[in-house]
Short mmCIF file of C-alpha atoms in Angstrom, two decimals:
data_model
loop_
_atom_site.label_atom_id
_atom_site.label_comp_id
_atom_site.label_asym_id
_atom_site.label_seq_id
_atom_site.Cartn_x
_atom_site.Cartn_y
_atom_site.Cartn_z
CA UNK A 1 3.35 -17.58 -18.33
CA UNK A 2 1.68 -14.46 -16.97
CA UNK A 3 1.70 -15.62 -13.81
CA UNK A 4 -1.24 -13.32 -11.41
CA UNK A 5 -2.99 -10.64 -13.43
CA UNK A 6 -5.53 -8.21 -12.00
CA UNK A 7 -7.02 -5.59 -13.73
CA UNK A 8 -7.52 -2.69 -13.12
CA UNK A 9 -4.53 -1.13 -11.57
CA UNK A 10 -6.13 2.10 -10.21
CA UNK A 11 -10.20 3.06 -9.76
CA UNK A 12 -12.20 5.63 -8.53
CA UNK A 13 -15.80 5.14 -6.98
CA UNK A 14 -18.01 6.93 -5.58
CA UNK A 15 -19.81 6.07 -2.48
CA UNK A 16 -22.52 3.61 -2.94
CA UNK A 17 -21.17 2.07 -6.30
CA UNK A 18 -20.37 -1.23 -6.66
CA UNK A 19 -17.66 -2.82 -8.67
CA UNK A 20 -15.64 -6.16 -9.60
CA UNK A 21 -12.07 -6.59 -9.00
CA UNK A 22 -10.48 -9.20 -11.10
CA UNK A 23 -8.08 -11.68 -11.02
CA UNK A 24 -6.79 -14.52 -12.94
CA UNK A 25 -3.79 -17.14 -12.58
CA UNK A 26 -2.17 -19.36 -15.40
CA UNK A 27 -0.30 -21.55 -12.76
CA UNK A 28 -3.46 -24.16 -12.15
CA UNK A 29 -2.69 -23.13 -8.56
CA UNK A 30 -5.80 -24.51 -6.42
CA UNK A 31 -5.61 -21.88 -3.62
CA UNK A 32 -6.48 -18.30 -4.09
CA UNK A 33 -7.13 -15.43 -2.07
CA UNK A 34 -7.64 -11.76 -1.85
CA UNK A 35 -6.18 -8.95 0.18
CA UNK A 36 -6.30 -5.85 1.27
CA UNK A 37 -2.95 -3.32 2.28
CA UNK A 38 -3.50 -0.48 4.36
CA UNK A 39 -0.61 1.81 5.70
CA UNK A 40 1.01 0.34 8.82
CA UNK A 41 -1.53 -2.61 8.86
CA UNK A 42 0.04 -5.18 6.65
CA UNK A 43 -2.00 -7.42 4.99
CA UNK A 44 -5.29 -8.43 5.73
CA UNK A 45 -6.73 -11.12 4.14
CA UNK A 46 -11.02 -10.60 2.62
CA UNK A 47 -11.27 -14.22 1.30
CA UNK A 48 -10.28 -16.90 -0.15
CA UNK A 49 -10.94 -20.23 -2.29
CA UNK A 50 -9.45 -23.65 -2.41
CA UNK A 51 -10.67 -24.93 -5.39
CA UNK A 52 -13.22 -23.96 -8.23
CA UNK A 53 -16.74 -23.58 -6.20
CA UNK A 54 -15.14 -23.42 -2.93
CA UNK A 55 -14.60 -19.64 -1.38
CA UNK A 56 -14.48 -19.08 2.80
CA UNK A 57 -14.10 -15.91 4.41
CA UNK A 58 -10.97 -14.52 5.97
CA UNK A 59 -10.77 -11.36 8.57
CA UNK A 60 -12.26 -8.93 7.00
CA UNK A 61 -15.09 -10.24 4.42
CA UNK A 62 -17.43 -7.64 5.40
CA UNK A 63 -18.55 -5.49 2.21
CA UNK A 64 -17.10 -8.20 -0.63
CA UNK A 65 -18.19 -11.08 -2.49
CA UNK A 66 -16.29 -13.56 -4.21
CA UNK A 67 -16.74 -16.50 -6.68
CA UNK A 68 -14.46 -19.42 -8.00
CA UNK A 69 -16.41 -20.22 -11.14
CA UNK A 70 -13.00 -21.53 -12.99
CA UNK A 71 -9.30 -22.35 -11.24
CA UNK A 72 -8.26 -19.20 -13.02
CA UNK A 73 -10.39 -16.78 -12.17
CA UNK A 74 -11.09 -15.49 -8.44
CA UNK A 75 -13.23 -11.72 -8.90
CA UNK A 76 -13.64 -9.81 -5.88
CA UNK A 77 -16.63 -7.60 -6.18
CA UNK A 78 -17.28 -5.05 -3.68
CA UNK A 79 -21.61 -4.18 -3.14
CA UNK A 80 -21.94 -0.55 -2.16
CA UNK A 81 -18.48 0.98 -1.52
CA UNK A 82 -17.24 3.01 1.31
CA UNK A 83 -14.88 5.00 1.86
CA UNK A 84 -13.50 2.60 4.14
CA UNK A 85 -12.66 0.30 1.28
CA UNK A 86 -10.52 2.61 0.14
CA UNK A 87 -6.74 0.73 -0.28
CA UNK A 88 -4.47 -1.13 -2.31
CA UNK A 89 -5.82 -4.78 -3.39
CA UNK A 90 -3.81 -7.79 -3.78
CA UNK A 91 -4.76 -11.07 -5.22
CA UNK A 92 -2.45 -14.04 -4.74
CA UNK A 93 -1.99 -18.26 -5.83
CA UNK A 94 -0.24 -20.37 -4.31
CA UNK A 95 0.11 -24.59 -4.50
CA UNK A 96 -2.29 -25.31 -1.67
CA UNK A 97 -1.36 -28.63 -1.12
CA UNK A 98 2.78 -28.20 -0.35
CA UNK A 99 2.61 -25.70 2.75
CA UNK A 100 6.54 -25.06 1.41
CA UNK A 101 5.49 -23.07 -1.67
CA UNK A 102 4.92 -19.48 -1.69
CA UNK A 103 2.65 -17.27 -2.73
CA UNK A 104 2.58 -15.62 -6.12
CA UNK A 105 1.05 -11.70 -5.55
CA UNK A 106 -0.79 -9.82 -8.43
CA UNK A 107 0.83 -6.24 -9.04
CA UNK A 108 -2.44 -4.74 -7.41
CA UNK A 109 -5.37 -2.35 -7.74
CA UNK A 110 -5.62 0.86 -5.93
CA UNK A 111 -8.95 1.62 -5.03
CA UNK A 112 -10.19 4.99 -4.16
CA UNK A 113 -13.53 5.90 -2.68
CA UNK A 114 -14.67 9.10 -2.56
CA UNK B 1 -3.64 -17.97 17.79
CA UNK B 2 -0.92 -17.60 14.92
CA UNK B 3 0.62 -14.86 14.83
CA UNK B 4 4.00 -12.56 13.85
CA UNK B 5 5.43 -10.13 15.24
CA UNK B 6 8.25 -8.03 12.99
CA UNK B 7 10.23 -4.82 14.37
CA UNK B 8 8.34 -1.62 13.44
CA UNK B 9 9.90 0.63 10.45
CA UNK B 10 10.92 3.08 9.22
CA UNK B 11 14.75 1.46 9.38
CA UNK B 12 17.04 3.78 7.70
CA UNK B 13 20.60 2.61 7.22
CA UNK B 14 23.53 3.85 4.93
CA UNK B 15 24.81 1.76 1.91
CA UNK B 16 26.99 -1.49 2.88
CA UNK B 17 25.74 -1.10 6.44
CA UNK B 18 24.90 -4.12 7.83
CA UNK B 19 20.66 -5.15 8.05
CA UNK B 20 18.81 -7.04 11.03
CA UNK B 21 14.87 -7.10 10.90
CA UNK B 22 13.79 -8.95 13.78
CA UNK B 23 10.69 -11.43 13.43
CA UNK B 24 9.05 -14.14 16.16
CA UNK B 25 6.32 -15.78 16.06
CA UNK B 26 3.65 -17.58 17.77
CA UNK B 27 1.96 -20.96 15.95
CA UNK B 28 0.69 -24.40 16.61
CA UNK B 29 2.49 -27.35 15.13
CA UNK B 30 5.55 -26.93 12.35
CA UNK B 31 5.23 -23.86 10.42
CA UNK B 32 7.01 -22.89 7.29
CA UNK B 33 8.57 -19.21 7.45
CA UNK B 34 8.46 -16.50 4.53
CA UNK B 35 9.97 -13.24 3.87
CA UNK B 36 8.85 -11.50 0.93
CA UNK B 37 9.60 -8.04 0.18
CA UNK B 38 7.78 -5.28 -1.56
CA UNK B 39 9.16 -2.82 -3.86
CA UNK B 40 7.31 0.37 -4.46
CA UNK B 41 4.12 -0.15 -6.71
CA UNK B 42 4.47 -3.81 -6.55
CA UNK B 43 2.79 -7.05 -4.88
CA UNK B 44 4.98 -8.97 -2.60
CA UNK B 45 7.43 -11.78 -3.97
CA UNK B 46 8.66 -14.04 -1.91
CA UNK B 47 12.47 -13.16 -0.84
CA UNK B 48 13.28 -16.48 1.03
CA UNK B 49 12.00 -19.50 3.19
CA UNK B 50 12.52 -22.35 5.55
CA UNK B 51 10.23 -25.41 6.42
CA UNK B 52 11.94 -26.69 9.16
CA UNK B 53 13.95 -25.74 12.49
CA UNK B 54 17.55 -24.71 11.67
CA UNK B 55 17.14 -24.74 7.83
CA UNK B 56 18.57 -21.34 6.56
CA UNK B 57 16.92 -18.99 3.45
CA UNK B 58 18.92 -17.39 1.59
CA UNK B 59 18.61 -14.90 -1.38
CA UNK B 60 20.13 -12.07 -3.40
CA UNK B 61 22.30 -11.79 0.11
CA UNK B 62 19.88 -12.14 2.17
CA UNK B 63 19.59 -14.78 5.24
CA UNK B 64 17.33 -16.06 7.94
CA UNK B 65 17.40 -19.07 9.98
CA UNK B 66 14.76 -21.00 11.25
CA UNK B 67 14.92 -21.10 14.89
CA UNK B 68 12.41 -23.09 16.82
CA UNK B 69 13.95 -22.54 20.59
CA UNK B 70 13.36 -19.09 20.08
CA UNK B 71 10.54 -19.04 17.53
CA UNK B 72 12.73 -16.42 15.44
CA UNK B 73 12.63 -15.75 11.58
CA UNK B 74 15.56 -13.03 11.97
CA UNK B 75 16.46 -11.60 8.45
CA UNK B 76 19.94 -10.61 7.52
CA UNK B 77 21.97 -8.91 5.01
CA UNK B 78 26.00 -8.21 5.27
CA UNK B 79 26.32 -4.92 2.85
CA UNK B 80 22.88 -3.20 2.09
CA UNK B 81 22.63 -1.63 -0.97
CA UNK B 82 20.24 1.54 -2.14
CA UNK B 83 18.16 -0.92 -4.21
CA UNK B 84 17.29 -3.30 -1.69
CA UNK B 85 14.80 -0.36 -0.38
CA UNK B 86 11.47 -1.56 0.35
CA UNK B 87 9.08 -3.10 2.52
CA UNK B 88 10.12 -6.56 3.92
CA UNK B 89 7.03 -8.99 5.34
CA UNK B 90 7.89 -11.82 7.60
CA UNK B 91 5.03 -14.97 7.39
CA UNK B 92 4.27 -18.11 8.55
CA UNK B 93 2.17 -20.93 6.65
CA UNK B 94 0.73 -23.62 8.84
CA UNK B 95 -1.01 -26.72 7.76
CA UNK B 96 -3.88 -24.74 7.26
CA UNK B 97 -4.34 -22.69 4.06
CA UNK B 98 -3.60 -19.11 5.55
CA UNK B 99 -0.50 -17.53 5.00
CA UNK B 100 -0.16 -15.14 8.24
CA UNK B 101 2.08 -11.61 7.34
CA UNK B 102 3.53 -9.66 9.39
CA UNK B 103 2.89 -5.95 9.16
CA UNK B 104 5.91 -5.08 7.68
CA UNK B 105 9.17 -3.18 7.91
CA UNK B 106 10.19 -0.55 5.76
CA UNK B 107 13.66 -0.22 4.87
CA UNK B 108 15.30 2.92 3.18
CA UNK B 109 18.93 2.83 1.97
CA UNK B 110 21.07 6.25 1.87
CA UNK B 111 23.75 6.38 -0.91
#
């Protein structure tokens, strides 16, 4: 039980680029989401799915895709980066239908945009 | 809206000192209330909970209580130690899907 993968843990891009963050769960957890961790900000969430072909946006969508082709997988790409994008990324799972259970965080991807 | 409001870092305290991180919050209906903590290079796990008024978390020393009268998510600890350094996160989860965070306190523990 691996729990909430995401690969990679650190990237570089340069401006304009555009790349996929991914994500996968083995805990057939329906709910999944995405977020981003800036210093003294918290976390902000980009989007997020409830089920396999169901994604919504969150606060800040703006710049980022996602798809939720399989319960597993939930890949965040990002267009054309900026050097705004530039954070710490966090996938997470959770049970969505017990509002009691918690949510299960990735170890994260640094991003860097340059 | 829902929101949560937790007492700005950094909070620096000496080993077996005693820890208070203050959290409220604001929410419709019955929320259930997180705190998950952060080490360095890590995602969040979830510390402890409570999904009703006056139910208590508790965890690895750690306590909150639920308090609806005062719409508090206080979180304690007796005797800190150096390796509970880290950044805690106070959240609520509503009977929508969004978990709401907090935007964290960081706590650093002085042998």
């Amino acid at each position: 039980n691996a729990g909430v993968t995401q690969t990679p843990k650190f990237q570089v891009l340069k401006t304009g680029q555009s790349m996929t963050l991914q994500c996968a769960q083995d805990m057939n957890h329906e709910y999944m989401s995405w977020y981003r961790q800036d210093p003294g900000m918290g976390l902000r969430l980009i989007h997020y799915s409830v089920g396999a072909g169901i994604t919504d946006q969150g606060e800040v969508p703006n710049g980022y895709n996602v798809s939720r082709s399989t319960t597993e997988d939930f890949p965040l790409r990002l267009l054309s980066a900026a050097p705004s994008q530039t954070s710490v990324y966090f996938c997470a799972s959770r049970n969505y239908r017990d509002r009691g259970d918690e949510q299960y965080f990735g170890p994260g991807t640094r991003l860097t945009v340059t | 809206g829902n929101s949560v409001t937790q007492m700005e870092g950094p909070v620096t305290l000496s080993e077996e000192a005693f820890l208070t991180i203050n959290c409220t919050y604001t929410a419709t209906g019955y929320p259930s209330l997180f705190w998950y903590v952060q080490y360095p290079g890590e995602g969040l796990q979830l510390l402890l909970k409570a999904t009703k008024a006056d139910d208590k978390g508790s965890n690895k020393g750690f306590e909150a209580t639920y308090r609806k009268e005062t719409t508090s998510f206080h979180l304690e600890k007796g005797s800190v130690q150096v390796s509970d350094s880290a950044v805690y996160f106070c959240a609520l989860l509503t009977g929508g899907f969004k978990t709401i965070f907090g935007a964290g306190t960081r706590l650093f523990v002085k042998a």
